[in-house]
CSV table of C-alpha atoms in Angstrom, one decimal:
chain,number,residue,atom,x,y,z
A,337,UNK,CA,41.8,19.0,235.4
A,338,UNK,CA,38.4,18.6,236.7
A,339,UNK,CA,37.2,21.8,239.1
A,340,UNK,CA,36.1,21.1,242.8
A,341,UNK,CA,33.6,23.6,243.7
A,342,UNK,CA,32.2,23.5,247.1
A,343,UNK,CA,28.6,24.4,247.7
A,344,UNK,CA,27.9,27.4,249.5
A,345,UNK,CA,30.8,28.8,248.5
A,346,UNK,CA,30.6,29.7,245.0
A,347,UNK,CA,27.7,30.7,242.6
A,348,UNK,CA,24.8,28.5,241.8
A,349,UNK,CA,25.1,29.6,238.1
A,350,UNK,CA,28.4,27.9,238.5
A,351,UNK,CA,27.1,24.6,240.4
A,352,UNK,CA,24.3,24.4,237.5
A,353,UNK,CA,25.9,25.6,234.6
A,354,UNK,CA,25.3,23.0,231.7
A,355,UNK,CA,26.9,23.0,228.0
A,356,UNK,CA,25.3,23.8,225.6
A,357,UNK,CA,26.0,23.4,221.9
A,358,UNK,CA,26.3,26.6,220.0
A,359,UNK,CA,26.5,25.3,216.7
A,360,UNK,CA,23.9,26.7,214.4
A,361,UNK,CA,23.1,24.2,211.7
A,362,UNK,CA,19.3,25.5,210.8
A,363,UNK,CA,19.7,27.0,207.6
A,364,UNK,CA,21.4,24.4,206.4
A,365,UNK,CA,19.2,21.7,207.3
A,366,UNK,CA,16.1,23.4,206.1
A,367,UNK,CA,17.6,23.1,202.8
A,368,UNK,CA,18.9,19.8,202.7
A,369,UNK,CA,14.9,18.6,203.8
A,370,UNK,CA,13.5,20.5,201.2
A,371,UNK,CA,16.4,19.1,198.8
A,372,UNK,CA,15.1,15.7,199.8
A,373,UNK,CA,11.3,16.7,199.4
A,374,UNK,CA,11.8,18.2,196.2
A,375,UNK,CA,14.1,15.3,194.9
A,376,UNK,CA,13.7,12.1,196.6
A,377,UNK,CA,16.4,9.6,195.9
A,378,UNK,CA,18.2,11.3,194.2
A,379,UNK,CA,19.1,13.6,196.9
A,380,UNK,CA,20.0,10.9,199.2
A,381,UNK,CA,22.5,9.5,196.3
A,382,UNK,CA,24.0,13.3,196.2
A,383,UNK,CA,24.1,13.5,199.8
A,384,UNK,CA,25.6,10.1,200.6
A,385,UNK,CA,28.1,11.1,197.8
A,386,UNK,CA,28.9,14.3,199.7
A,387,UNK,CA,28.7,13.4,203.2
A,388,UNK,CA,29.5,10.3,203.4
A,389,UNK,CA,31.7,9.8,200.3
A,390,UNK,CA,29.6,6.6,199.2
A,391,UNK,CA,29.2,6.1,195.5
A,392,UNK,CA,25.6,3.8,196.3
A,393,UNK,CA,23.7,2.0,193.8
A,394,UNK,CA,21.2,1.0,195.6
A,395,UNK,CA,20.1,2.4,199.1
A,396,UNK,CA,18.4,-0.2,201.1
A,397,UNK,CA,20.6,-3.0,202.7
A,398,UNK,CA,19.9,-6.1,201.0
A,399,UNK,CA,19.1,-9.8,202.8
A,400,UNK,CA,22.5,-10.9,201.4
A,401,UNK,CA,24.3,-7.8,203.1
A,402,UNK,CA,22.7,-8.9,206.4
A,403,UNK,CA,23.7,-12.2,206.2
A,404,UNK,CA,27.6,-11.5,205.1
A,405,UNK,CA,27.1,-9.3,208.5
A,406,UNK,CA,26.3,-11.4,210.9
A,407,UNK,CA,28.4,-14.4,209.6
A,408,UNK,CA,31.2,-12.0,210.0
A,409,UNK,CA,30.7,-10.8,213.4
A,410,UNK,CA,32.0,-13.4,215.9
A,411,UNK,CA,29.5,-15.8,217.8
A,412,UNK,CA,30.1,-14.7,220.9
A,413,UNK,CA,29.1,-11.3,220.7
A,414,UNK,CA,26.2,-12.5,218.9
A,415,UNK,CA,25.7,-14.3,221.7
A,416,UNK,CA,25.4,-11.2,224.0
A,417,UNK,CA,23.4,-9.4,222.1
A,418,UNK,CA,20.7,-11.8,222.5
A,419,UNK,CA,20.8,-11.9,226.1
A,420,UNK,CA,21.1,-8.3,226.3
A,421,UNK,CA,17.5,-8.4,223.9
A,422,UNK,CA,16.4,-10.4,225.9
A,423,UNK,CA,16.7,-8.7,229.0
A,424,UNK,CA,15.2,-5.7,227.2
A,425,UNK,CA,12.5,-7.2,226.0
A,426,UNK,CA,11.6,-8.9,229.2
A,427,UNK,CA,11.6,-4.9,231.2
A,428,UNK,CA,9.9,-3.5,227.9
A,429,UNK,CA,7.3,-6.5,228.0
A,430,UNK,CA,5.9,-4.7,231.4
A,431,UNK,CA,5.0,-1.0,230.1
A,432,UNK,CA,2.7,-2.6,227.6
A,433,UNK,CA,-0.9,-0.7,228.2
A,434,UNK,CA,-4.1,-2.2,227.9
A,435,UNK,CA,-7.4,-0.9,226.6
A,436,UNK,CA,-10.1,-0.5,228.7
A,437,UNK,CA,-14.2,0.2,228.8
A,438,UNK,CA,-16.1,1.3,231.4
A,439,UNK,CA,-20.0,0.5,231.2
A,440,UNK,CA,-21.2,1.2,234.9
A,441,UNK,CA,-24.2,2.9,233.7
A,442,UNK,CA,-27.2,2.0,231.9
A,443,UNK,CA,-26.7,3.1,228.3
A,444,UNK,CA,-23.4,4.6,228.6
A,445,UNK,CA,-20.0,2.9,227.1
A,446,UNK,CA,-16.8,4.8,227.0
A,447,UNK,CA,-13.7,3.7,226.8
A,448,UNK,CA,-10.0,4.0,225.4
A,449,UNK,CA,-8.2,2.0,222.7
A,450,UNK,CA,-4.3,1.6,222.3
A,451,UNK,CA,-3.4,1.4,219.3
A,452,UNK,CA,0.5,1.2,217.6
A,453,UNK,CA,1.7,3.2,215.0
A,454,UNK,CA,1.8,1.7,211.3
A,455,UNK,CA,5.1,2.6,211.0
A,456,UNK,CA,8.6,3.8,213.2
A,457,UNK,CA,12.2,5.2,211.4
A,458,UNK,CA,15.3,4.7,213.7
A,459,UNK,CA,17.9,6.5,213.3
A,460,UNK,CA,21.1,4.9,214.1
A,461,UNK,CA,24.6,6.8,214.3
A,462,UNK,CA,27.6,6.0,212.7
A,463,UNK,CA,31.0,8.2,212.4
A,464,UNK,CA,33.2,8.0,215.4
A,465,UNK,CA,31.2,5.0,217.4
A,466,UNK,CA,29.1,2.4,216.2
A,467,UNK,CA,26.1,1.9,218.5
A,468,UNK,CA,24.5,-1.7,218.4
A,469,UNK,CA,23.0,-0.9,221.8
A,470,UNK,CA,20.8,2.1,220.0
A,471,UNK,CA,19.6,-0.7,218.0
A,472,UNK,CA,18.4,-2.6,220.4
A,473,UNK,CA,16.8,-0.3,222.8
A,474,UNK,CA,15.0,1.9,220.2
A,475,UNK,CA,13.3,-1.0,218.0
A,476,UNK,CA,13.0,-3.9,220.5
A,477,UNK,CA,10.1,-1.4,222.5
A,478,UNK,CA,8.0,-0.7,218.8
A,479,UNK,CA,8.0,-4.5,218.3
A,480,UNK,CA,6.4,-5.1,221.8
A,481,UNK,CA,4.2,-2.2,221.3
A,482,UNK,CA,3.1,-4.0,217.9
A,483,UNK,CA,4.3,-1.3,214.9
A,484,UNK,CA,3.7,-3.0,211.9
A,485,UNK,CA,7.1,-2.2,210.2
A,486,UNK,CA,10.2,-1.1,212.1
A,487,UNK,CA,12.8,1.3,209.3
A,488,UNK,CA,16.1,2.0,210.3
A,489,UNK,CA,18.4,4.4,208.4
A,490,UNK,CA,22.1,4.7,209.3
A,491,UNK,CA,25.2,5.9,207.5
A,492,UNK,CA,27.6,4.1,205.2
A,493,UNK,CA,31.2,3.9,205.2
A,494,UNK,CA,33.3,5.0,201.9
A,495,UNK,CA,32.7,1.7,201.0
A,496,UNK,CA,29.0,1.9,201.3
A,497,UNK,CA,29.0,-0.5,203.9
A,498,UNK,CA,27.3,-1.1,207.0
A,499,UNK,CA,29.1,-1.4,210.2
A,500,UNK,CA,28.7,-5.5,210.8
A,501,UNK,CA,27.6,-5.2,214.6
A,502,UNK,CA,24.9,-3.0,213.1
A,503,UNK,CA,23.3,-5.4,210.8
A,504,UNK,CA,23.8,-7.9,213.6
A,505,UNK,CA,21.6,-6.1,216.3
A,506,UNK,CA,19.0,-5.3,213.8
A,507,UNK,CA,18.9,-9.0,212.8
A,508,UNK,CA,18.6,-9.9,216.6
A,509,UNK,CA,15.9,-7.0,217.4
A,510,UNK,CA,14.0,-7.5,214.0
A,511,UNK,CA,14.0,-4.7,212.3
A,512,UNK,CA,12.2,-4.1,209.1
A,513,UNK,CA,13.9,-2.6,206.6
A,514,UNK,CA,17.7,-0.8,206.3
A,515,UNK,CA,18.4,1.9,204.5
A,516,UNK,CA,22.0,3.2,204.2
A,517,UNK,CA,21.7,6.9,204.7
A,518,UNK,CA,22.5,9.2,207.5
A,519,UNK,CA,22.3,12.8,208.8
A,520,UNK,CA,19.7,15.3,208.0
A,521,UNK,CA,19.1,14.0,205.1
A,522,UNK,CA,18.1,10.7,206.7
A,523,UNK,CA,15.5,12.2,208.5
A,524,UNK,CA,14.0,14.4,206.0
A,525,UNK,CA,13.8,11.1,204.3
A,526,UNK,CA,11.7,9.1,206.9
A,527,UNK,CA,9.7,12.4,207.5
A,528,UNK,CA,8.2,12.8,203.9
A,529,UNK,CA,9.8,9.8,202.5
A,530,UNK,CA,11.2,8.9,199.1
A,531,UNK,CA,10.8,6.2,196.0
A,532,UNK,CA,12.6,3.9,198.8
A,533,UNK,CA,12.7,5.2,202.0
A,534,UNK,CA,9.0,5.1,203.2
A,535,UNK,CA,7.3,7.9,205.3
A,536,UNK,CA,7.2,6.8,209.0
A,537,UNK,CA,4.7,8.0,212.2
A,538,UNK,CA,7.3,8.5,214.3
A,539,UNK,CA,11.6,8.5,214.5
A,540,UNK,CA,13.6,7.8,217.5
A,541,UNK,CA,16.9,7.7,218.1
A,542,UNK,CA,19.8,9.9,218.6
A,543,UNK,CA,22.6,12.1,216.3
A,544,UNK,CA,24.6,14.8,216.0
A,545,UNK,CA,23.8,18.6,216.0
A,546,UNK,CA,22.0,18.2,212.0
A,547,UNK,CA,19.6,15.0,213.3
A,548,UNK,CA,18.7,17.1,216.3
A,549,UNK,CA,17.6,19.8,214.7
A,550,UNK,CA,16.0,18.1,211.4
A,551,UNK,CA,13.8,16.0,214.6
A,552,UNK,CA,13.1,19.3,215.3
A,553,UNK,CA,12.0,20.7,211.9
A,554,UNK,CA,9.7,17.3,211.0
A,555,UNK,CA,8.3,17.6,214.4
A,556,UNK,CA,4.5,18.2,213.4
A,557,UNK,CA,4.9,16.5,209.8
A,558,UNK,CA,5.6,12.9,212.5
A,559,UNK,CA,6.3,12.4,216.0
A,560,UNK,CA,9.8,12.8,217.4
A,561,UNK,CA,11.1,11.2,220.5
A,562,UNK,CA,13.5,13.9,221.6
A,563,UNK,CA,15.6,16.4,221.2
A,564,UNK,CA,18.9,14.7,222.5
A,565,UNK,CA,21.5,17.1,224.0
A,566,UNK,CA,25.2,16.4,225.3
A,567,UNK,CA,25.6,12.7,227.5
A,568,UNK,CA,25.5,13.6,231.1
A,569,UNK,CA,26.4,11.5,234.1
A,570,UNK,CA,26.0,12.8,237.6
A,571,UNK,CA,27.6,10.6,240.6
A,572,UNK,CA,25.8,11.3,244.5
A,573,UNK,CA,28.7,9.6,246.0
A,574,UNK,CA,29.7,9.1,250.2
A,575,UNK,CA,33.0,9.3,251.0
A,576,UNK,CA,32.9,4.8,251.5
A,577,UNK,CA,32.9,4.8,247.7
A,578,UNK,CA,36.1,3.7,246.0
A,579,UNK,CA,37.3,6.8,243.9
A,580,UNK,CA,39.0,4.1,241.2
A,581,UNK,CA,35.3,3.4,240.4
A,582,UNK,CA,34.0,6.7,240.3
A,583,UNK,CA,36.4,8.0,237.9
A,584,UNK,CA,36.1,5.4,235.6
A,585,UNK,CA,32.3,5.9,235.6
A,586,UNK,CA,32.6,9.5,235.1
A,587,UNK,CA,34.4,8.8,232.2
A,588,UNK,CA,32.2,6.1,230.6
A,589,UNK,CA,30.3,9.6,229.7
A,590,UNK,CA,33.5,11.8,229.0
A,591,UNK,CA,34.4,9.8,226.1
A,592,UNK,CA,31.5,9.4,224.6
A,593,UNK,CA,31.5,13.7,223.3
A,594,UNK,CA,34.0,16.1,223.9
A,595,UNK,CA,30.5,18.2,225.2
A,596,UNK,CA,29.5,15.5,227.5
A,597,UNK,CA,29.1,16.6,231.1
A,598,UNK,CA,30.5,14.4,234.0
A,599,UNK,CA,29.4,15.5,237.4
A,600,UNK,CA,30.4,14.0,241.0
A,601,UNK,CA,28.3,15.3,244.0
A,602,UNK,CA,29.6,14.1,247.4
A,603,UNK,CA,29.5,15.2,251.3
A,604,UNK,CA,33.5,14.1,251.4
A,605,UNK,CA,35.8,17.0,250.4
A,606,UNK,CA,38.5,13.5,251.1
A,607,UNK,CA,36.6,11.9,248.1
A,608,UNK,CA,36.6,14.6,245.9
A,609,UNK,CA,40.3,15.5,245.6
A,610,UNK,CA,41.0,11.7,245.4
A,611,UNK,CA,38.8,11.3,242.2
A,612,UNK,CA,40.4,14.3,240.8
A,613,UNK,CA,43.2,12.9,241.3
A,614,UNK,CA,42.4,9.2,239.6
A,615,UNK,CA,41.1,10.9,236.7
A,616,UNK,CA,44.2,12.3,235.5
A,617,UNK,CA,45.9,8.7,236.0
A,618,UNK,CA,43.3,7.1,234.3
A,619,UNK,CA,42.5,9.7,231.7
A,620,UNK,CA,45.3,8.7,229.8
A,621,UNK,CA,45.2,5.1,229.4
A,622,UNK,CA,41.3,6.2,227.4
A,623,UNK,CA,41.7,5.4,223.6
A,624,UNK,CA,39.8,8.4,223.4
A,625,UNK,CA,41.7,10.0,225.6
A,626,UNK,CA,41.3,13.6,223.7
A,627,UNK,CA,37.7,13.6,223.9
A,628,UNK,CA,37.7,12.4,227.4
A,629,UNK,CA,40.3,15.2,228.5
A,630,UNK,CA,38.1,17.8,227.0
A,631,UNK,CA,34.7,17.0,228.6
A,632,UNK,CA,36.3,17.0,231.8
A,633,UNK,CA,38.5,20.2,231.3
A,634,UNK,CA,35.2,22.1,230.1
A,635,UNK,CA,32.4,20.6,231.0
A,636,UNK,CA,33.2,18.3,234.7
A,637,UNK,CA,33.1,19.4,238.0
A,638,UNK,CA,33.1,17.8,241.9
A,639,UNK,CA,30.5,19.3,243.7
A,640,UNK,CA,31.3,19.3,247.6
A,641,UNK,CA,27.9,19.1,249.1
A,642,UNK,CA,27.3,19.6,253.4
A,643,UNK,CA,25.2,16.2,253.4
A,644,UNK,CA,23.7,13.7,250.8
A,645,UNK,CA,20.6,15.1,251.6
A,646,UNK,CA,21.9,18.1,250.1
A,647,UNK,CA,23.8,16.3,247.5
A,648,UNK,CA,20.5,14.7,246.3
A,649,UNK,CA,18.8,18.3,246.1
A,650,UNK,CA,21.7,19.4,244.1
A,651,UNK,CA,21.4,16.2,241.4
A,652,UNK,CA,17.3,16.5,241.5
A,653,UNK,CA,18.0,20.2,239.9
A,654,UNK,CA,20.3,19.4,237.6
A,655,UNK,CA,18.0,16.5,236.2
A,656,UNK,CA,20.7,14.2,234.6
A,657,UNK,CA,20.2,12.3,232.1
A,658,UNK,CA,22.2,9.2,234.4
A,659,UNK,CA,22.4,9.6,237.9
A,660,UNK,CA,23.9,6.9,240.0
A,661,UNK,CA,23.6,6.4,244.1
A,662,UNK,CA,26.9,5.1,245.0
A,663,UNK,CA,26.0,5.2,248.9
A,664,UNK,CA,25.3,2.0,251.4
A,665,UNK,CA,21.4,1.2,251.3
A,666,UNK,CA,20.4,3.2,247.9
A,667,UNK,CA,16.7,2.4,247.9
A,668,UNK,CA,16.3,4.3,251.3
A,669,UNK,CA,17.2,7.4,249.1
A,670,UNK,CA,15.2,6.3,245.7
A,671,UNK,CA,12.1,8.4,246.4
A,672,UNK,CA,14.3,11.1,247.6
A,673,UNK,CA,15.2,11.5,243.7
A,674,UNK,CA,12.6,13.6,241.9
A,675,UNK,CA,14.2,14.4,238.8
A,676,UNK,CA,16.5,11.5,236.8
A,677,UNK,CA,16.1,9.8,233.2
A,678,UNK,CA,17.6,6.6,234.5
A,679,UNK,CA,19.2,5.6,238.1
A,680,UNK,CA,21.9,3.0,239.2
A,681,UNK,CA,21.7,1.8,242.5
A,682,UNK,CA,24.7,1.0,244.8
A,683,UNK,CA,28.0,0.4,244.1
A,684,UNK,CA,28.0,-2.4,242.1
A,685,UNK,CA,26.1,-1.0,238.8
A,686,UNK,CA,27.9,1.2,236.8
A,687,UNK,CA,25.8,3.2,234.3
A,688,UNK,CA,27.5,1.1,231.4
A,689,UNK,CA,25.5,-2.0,232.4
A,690,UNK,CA,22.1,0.5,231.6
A,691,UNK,CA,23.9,1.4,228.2
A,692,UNK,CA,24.0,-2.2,226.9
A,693,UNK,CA,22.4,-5.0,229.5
A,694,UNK,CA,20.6,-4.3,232.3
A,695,UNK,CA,17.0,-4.1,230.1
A,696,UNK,CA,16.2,-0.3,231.0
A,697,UNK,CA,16.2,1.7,227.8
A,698,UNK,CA,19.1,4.0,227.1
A,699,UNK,CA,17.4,6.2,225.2
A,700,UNK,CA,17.3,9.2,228.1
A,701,UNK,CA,15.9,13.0,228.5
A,702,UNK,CA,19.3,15.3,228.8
A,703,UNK,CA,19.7,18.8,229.6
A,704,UNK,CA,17.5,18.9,232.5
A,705,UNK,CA,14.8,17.9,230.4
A,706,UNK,CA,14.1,14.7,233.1
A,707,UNK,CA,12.1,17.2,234.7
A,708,UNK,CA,8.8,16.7,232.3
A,709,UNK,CA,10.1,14.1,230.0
A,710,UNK,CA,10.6,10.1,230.4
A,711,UNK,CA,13.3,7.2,228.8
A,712,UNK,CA,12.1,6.0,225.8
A,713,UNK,CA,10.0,3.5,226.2
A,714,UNK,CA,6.9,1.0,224.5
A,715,UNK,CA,4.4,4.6,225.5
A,716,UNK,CA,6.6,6.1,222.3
A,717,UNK,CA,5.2,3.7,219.9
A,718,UNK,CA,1.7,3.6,220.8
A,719,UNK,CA,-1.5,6.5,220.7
A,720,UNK,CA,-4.7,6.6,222.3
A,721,UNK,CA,-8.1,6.7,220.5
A,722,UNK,CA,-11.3,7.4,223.5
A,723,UNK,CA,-15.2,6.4,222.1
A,724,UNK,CA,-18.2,7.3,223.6
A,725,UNK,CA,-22.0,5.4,223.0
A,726,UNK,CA,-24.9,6.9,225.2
A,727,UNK,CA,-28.3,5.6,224.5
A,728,UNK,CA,-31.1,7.4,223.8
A,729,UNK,CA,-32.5,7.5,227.2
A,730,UNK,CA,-28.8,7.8,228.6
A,731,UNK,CA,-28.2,10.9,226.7
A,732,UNK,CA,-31.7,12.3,227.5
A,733,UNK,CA,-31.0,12.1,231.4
A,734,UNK,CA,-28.0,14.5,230.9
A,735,UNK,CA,-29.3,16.3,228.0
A,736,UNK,CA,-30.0,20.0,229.7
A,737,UNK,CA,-26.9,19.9,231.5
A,738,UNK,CA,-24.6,19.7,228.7
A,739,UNK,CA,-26.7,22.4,226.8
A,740,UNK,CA,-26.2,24.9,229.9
A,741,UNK,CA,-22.7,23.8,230.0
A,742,UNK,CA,-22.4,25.0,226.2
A,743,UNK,CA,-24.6,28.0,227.2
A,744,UNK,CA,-22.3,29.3,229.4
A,745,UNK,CA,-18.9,29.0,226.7
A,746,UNK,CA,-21.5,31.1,224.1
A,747,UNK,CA,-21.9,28.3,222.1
A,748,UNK,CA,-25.7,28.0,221.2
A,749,UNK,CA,-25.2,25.4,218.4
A,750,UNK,CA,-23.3,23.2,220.7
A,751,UNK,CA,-26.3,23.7,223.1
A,752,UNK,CA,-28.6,22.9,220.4
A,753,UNK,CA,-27.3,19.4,219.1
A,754,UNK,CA,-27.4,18.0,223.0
A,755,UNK,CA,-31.2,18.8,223.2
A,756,UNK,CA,-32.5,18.0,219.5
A,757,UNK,CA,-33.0,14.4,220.2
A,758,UNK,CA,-34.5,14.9,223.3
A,759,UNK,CA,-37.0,18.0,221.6
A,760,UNK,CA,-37.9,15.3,219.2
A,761,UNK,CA,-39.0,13.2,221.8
């Protein structure tokens, strides 16, 4: 049963205690990277053989395999993941930066240019969910940002198939390339690539505790995203709110890992018994009722908070990954919030319409990292070049005062090169 901790009253440690995964996977992922350095394919063959129990021949998805996909997946989800694209594309479409040059000055240019990377891996999860949605909201933003080629690894089935609703959303968000390999491996793979897997500039996306912590041993060889921890949902809740739907929301993130962290914060001691009660009716009914049942056990909690003002302190601490503002008149409290990776307003917006249609990206900071870190977004797929020009007479007005500027750091030579042009003179 989920624990009801009233604020004041017991220990912040407990109030902001988070999970944290203890599994130690970093010796074995260092080898299975250099495995796939050292051997290319061929490891990925082994691998898939091991892991995933796939005896491949080949290891990109072919046009054919596509096709056969989305024939067999029915119309009308196909349907709804083409207006879920294109409500991301259309919230994606407005974080697109411009260059820009600044020339108020005779004989001085600067300026910055945004420019794409060549080429993006996504890395897709398969094993106890399929997630379409990841599809979506990880390659739709590198298309508007302009990446040239868009490569998306994900792991097969026995078979050495593809889950259908897969190859679907990457047919509807127009991915590149598909290449059917997963874990650690996967990401060594798009890191330093292979005969097929080319090297990419940057992989997104989320996985388990071996595609966390290869992210983290390529980071420096390409860009990362981020290091993606347990889901988290935190509720700021007032007592009007119907404790039906806050129960179910709080486990729309239970089920998803049985370290997933579900958090209620209200100023109504009435509302937090009833959810606690409402979870255990609805807990079983969950398909994944064991997972749910765990992440609740361990990881939930009902915090009891004097006020929402308080309550509000409480969730900008924390930092959660999802926070949603069940109260009347949310956007008189929006600015209050400080420290979120995506918030749902009201009571009419559960955080499962962010996961799959709203347009927002998914793709969130967790474990309090919403405090310096943002959802994924179009920003991930670009980088920024500056250039300078200064004429000759431009540079000789300034001149003197970059040399005593390098003067004072001890750098003579830096001194030197601002006032050789003008010594020439």
């Amino acid at each position: 049963m989920i624990k009801i901790l009233k604020y004041g009253e017991v220990t912040t440690e407990e109030i902001f205690a988070r999970s944290v995964p203890t599994v130690n996977v970093e010796e074995i992922v260092t080898d299975i990277i250099e495995t796939v350095k050292t051997k290319g394919d061929a490891a990925l063959f082994e691998y898939s053989r091991k892991f995933d129990h796939a005896d491949l021949t080949a290891l990109q998805v072919s046009t054919e395999e596509i096709e056969e996909a989305v024939a067999s997946v029915e119309p009308e989800f196909l349907e709804i993941l083409k207006k879920a694209a294109a409500n991301i594309t259309k919230f994606h479409e407005k974080q697109k930066r411009n260059s820009f040059i600044i020339n108020d000055e005779d004989g001085i240019v600067i300026g910055q240019k945004v420019i794409p990377v060549d080429r993006a891996g996504l890395y897709v999860p398969g094993g106890t969910a399929a997630y379409p949605s990841t599809v979506l909201m990880d390659s739709i933003p590198a298309k508007i940002a302009g990446v040239k080629q868009v490569v998306m690894v994900t792991p097969p089935n026995a078979q050495g198939k593809v889950n259908p609703v897969i190859l679907a959303a990457a047919s509807v968000a127009g991915v590149d390339k598909i290449f059917k390999v997963g874990g650690a491996q996967a990401v060594a793979a798009l890191a330093y690539g292979t005969e097929s897997v080319p090297k990419v500039d940057k992989i997104v996306g989320p996985g388990n505790a071996f595609v966390a912590e290869a992210k983290k041993q390529v980071f420096g060889r390409v860009s990362i995203d981020m290091i993606a921890g347990p889901s988290e949902i935190l509720i700021v809740a007032d007592g009007k709110t119907n404790p039906k739907h806050a129960a179910a929301d709080l486990l729309s993130q239970a089920e998803h890992d049985k370290m997933a962290s579900a958090v209620l914060v209200t100023d109504s001691a009435e509302l937090a018994v009833a959810v606690q009660a409402e979870l255990e009716v609805q807990i079983p009914q969950l398909e994944r009722a064991e997972i749910a049942r765990a992440s609740i056990d361990d990881n939930g909690k009902i915090i009891v908070a004097e006020d929402l003002r308080q309550a509000i302190e409480i969730a900008n601490e924390i930092a959660p990954e999802h926070l949603e503002l069940c109260v009347d008149n949310p956007f008189d409290y929006l600015d209050a919030i400080r420290h979120a990776g995506s918030i749902f307003m009201g009571r009419n917006c559960p955080e499962a319409l962010g996961d799959y249609f709203a347009g927002p990206n998914h793709t969130l900071p967790t474990s309090g990292t919403a405090k310096f870190s943002s959802p994924l977004s179009v920003d991930d797929f670009v980088k920024k070049t500056q250039y300078t020009y200064y004429t000759n007479d431009a540079l000789a007005r300034v001149a003197k005062d970059v040399a005593y500027f390098a003067r004072k750091e001890g750098l003579t030579a830096h001194a030197k090169s601002a006032v050789v042009r003008t010594e020439e003179e």
